[in-house]
Coordinates of C-alpha atoms and ligand atoms in Angstrom, one line a residue:
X1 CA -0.1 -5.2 -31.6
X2 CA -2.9 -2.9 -30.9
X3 CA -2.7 0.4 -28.8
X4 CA -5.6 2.4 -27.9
X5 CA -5.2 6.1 -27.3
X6 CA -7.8 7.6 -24.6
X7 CA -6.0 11.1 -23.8
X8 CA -8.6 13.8 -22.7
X9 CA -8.0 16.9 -23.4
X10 CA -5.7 15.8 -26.5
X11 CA -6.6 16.3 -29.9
X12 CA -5.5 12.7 -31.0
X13 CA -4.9 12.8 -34.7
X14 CA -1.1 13.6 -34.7
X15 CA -0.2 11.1 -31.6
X16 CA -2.2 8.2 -33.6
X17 CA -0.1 9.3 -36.7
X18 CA 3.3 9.3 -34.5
X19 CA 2.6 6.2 -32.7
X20 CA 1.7 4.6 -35.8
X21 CA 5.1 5.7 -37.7
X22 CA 7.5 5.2 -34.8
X23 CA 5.6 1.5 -34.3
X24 CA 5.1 0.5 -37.7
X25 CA 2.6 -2.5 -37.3
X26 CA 0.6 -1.9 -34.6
X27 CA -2.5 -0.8 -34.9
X28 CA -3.3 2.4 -32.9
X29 CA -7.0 3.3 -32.5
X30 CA -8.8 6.3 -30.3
X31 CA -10.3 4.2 -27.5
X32 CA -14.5 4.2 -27.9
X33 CA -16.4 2.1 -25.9
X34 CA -16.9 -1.9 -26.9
X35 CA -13.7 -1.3 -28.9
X36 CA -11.3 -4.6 -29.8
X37 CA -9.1 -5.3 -26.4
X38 CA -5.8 -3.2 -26.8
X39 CA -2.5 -4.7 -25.7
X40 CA -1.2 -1.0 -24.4
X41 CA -2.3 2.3 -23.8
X42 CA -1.5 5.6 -23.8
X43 CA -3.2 7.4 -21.9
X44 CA -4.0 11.0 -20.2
X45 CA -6.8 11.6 -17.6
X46 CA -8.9 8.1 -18.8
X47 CA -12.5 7.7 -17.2
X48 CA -13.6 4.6 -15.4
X49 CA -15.0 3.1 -18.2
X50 CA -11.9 2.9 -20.2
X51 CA -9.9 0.7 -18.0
X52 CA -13.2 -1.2 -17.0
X53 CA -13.6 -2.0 -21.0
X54 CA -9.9 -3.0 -21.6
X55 CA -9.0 -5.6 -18.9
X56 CA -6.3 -6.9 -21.5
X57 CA -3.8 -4.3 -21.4
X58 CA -0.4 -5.4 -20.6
X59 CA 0.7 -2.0 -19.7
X60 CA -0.4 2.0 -19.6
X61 CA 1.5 4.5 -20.8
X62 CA 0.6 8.1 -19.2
X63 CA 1.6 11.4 -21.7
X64 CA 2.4 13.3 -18.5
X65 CA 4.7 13.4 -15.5
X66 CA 2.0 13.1 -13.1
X67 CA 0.0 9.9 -12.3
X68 CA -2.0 11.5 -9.7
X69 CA -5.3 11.7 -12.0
X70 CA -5.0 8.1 -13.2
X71 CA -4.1 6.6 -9.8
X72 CA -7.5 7.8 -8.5
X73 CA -8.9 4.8 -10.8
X74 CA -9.3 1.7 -9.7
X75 CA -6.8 -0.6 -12.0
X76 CA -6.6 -4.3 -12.1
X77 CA -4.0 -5.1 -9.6
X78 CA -0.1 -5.4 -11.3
X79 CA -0.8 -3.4 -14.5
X80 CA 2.4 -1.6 -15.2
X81 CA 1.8 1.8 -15.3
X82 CA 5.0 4.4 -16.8
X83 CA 4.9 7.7 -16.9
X84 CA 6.7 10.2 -19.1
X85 CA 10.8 10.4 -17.9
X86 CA 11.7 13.9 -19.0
X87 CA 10.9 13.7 -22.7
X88 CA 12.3 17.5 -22.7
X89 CA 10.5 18.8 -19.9
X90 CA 12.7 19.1 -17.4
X91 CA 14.7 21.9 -19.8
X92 CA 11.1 23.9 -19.7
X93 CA 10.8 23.5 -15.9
X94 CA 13.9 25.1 -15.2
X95 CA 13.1 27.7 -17.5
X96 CA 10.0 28.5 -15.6
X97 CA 11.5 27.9 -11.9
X98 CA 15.1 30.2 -12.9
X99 CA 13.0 32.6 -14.0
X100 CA 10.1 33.5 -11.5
X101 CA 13.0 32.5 -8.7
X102 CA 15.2 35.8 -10.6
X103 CA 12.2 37.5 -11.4
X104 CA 11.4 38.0 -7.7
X105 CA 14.7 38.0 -6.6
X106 CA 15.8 40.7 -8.8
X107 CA 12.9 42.9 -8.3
X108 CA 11.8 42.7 -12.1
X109 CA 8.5 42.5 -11.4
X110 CA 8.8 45.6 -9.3
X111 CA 11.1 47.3 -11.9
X112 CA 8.6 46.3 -14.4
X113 CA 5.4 48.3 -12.7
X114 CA 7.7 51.2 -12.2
X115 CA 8.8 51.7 -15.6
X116 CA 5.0 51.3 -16.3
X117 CA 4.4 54.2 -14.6
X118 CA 7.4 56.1 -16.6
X119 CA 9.4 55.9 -12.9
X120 CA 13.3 55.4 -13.4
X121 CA 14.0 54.4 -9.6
X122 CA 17.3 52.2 -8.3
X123 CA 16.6 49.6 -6.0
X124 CA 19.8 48.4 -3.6
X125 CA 21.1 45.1 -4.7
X126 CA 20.2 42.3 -2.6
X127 CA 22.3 39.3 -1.6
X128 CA 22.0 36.4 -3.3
X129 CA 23.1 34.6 0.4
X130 CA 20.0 36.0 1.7
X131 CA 17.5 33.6 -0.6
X132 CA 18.2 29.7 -0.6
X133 CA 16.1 28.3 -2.8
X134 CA 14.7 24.9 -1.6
X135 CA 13.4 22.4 -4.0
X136 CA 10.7 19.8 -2.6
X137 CA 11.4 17.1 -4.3
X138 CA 14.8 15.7 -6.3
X139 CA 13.4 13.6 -9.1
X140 CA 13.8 13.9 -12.6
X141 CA 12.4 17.5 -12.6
X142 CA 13.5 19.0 -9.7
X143 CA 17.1 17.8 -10.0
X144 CA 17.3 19.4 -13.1
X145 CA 16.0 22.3 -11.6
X146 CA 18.1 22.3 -8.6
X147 CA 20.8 22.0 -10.8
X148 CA 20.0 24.7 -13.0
X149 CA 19.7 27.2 -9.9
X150 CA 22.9 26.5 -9.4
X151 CA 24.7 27.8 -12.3
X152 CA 23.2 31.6 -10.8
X153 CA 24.6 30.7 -7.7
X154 CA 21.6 30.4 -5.6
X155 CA 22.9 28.6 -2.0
X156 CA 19.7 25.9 -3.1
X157 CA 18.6 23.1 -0.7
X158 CA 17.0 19.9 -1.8
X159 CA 14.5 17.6 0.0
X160 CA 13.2 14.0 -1.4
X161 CA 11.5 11.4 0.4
X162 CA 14.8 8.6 0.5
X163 CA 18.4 10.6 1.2
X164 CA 20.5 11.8 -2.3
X165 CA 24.2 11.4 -3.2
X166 CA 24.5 15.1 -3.5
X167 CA 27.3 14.4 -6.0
X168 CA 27.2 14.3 -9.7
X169 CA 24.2 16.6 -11.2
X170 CA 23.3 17.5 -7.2
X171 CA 26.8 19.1 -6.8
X172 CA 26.4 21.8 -4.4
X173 CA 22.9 21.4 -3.4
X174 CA 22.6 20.6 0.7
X175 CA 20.1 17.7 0.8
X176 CA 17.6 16.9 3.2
X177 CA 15.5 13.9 3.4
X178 CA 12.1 12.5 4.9
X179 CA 9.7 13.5 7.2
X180 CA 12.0 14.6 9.9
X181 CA 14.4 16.6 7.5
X182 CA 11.2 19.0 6.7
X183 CA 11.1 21.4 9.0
X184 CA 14.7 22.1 8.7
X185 CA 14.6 22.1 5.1
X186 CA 12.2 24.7 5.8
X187 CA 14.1 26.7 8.2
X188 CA 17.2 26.7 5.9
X189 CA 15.0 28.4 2.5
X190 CA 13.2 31.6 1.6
X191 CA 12.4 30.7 -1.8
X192 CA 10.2 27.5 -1.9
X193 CA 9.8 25.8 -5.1
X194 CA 7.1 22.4 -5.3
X195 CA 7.9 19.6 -7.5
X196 CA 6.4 17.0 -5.6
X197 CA 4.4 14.3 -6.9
X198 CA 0.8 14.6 -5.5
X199 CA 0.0 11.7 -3.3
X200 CA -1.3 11.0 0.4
X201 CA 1.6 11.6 1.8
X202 CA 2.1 15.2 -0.3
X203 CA -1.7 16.3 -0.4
X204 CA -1.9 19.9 1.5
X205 CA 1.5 19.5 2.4
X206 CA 2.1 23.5 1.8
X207 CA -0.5 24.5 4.6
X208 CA 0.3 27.1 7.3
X209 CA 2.6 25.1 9.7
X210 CA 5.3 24.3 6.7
X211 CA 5.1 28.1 4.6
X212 CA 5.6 29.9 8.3
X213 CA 8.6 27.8 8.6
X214 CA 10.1 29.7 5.4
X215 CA 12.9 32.6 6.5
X216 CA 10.8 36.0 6.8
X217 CA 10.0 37.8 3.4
X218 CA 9.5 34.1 1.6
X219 CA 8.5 33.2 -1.9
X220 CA 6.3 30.2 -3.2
X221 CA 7.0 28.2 -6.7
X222 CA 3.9 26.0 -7.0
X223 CA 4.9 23.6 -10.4
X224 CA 3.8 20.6 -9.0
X225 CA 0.1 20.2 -8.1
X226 CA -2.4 22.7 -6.8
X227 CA -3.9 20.7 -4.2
X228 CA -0.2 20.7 -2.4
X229 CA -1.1 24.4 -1.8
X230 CA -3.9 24.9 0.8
X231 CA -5.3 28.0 -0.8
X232 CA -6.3 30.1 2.4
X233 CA -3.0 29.4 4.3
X234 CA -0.8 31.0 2.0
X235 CA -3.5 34.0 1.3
X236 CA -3.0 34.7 5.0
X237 CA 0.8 34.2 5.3
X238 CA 0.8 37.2 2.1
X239 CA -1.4 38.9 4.1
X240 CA 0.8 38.9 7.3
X241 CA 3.5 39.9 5.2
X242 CA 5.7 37.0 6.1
X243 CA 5.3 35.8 2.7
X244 CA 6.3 38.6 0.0
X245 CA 4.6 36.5 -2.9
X246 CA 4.4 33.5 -5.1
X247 CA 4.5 31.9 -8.7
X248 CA 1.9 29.5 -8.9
X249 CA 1.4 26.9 -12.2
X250 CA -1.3 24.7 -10.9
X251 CA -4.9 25.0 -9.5
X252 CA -6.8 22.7 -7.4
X253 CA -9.8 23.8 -9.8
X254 CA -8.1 24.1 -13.4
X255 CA -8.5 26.5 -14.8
X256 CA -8.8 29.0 -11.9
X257 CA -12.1 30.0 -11.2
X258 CA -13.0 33.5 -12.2
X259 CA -14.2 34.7 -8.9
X260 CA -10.9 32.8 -7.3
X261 CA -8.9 35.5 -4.8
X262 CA -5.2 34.2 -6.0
X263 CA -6.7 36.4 -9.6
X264 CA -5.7 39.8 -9.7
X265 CA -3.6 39.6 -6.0
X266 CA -1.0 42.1 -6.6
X267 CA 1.9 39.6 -5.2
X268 CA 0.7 36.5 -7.3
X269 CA 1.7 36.3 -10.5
X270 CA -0.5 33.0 -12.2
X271 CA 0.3 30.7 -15.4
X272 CA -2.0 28.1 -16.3
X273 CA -0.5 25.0 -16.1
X274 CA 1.8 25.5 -18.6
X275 CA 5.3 25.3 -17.0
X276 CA 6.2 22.1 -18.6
X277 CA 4.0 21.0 -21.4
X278 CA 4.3 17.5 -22.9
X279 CA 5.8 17.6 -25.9
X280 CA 4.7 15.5 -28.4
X281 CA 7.3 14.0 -30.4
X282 CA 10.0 13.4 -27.8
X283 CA 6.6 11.7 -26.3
X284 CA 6.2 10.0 -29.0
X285 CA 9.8 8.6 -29.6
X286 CA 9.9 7.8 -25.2
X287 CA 6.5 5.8 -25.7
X288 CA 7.4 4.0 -28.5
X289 CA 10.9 3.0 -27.5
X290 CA 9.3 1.7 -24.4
X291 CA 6.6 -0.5 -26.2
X292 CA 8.6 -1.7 -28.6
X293 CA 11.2 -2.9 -25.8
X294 CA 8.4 -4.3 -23.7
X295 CA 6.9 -6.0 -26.6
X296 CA 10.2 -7.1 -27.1
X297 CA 10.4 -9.1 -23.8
X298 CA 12.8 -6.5 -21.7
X299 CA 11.8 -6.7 -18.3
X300 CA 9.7 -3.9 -17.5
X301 CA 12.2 -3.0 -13.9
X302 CA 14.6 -2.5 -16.7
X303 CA 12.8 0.8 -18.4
X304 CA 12.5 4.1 -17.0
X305 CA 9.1 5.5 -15.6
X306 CA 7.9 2.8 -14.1
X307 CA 5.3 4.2 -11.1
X308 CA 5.1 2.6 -8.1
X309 CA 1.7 2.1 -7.4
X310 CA 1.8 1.5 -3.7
X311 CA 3.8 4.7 -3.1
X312 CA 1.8 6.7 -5.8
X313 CA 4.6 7.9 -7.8
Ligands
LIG401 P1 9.8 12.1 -9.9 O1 11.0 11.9 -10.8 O2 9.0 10.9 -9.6 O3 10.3 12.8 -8.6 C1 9.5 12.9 -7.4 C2 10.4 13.4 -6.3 O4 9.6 13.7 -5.2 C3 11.4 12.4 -5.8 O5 12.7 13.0 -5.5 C4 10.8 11.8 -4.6 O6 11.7 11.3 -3.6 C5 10.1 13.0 -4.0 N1 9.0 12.7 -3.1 C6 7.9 11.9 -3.4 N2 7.2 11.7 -2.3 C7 7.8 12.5 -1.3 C8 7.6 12.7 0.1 N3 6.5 12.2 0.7 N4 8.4 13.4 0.8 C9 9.5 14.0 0.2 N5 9.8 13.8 -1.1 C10 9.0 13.0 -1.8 O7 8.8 13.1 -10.6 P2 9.1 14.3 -11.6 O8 9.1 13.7 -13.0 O9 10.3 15.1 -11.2 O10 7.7 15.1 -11.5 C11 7.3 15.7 -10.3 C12 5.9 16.3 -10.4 O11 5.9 17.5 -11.2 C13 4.9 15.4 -11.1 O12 4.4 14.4 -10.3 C14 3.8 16.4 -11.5 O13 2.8 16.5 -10.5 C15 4.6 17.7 -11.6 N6 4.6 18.2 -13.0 C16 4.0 19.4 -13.3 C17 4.1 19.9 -14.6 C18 3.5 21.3 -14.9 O14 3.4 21.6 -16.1 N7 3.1 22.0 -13.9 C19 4.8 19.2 -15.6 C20 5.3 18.0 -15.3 C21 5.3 17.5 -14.0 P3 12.7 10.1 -3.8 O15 13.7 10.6 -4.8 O16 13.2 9.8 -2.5 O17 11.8 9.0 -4.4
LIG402 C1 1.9 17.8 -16.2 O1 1.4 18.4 -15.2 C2 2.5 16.5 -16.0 O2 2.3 15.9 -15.0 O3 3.1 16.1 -17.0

């Protein structure tokens, strides 16, 4: 079996060695152009030309979450395309989301600029009643972060595009569903956390008309996509003061341009990119097991990851 790697961005020595253990046999090769046709891929980000040169590949294997980058390519119709399933990210997400969701809630990043100045001030506790958390999107990320919001107690709503069984990991979170379950999603949260998949249906989604819809004093969690986020939109809403501030993870220009206004805005706080990385051995060890089971002859409906093309995602 041969496997061509095409990851940009990736330094590819220590995924060709990983593949190549975890697969022993196949033959796993950085993707140049005119190379032998591969059988799979694994792939982050690929230009044009790689899927144009590889018209033999049974099946793509993306090292991310997101699909959004390679679904902008035009693929030969019915190539499988799987994305990572967790593969210890989901942990790291709701790391990130519990803490910038406390952070604010708490006031640490107020405490934090005090003490700064040598200030030893008390701030009334707040009710935690007073900021639902709402989670766009209930998929493998955002279920786990839902879930983990709940062990502080946060009243935390949940919206996906098909309804939930709010049972089992979703215990306690109020779901909502579908266009017409937005706005009242909306209407019922003050902290907003995005971890959506971007798509058509999803793109600019977090304009004016859906952030003025959060409870007054609301708080953004972007850890999905930048171009979810219309940039200006939220700048105004800060500005109004209906919005107190946001977390943001994602750019639509990565990284952030230097002269961008979200840098140095005292009620932004900016990561870059970072909230979930891919790690690369549980990578690894998903990809593999996949391959092998493909390879293998188990129907593909049967693994986890599978995109659907059609709905981008
Ligand atoms: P996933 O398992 O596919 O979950 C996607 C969720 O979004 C599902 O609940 C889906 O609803 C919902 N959804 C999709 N389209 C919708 C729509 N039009 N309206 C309402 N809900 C919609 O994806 P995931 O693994 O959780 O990852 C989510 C996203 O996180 C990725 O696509 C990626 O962009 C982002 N991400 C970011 C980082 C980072 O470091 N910043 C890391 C990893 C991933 P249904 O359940 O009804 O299908
Ligand atoms: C990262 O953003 C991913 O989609 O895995």
């Amino acid at each position: 079996m041969r496997i061509a790697f095409c990851c940009t961005g990736t330094a590819p020595e220590p995924w060709l060695q990983g593949l190549s253990s975890a697969l022993p046999g196949a033959e796993v090769q950085v993707w140049a152009p005119g190379a032998p046709q591969a059988d799979f891929a694994v792939v982050w980000a690929p230009p044009q030309a790689f899927i144009d040169d590889q018209p033999g590949l049974k099946a793509l294997f993306n090292i991310g979450a997101g699909v959004d980058a390679l679904l902008k390519l035009r693929l030969p119709p019915g190539l499988p395309v799987v994305r990572l399933d967790d593969a210890g990210m989901s942990v790291q997400m709701a790391e990130y989301v519990c803490h910038a969701a406390i952070r604010h809630f708490r006031e640490f990043d107020v405490y934090e600029a005090e003490s700064a100045q040598g200030q030893w001030s008390f701030h009334k506790p707040r009710a935690r009643a007073d900021f639902p958390v709402g989670v766009m999107g209930l998929g493998v990320l955002g279920a786990r972060v839902a879930q983990a919001l709940r062990t502080f107690e946060f009243p935390v709503n949940g919206w996906s595009r098909t309804p939930k069984n709010m049972a089992g990991a979703l215990e306690g979170v109020r779901g909502f569903a579908g266009a017409n379950g937005f706005h009242d999603f909306l209407a019922e949260s003050r902290i907003l956390v995005n971890l959506l998949p971007l798509t058509a249906d999803t793109q600019n989604i977090l304009d004016r008309n859906a952030l003025q819809r959060l409870q007054p004093g609301g708080y953004v969690i972007n850890v999905a996509r930048g171009a979810h986020l219309v940039d200006d939109d939220l700048l105004a809403l800060l500005a109004s003061g209906h919005l107190a501030g946001a977390t943001l993870d994602v750019f639509r220009t990565e990284p952030l341009p230097a002269e961008h206004p979200f840098w140095g805005h005292p009620a932004i706080t900016i990561t870059p990119h970072t909230s979930a990385r891919t790690l690369r051995d549980e990578s690894i060890a998903q990809i593999a097991r996949k391959i092998a089971a493909f390879a293998n002859g188990q129907p593909l409906a049967q693994l986890s990851g599978v995109v659907d093309v059609s709905l981008g995602y």
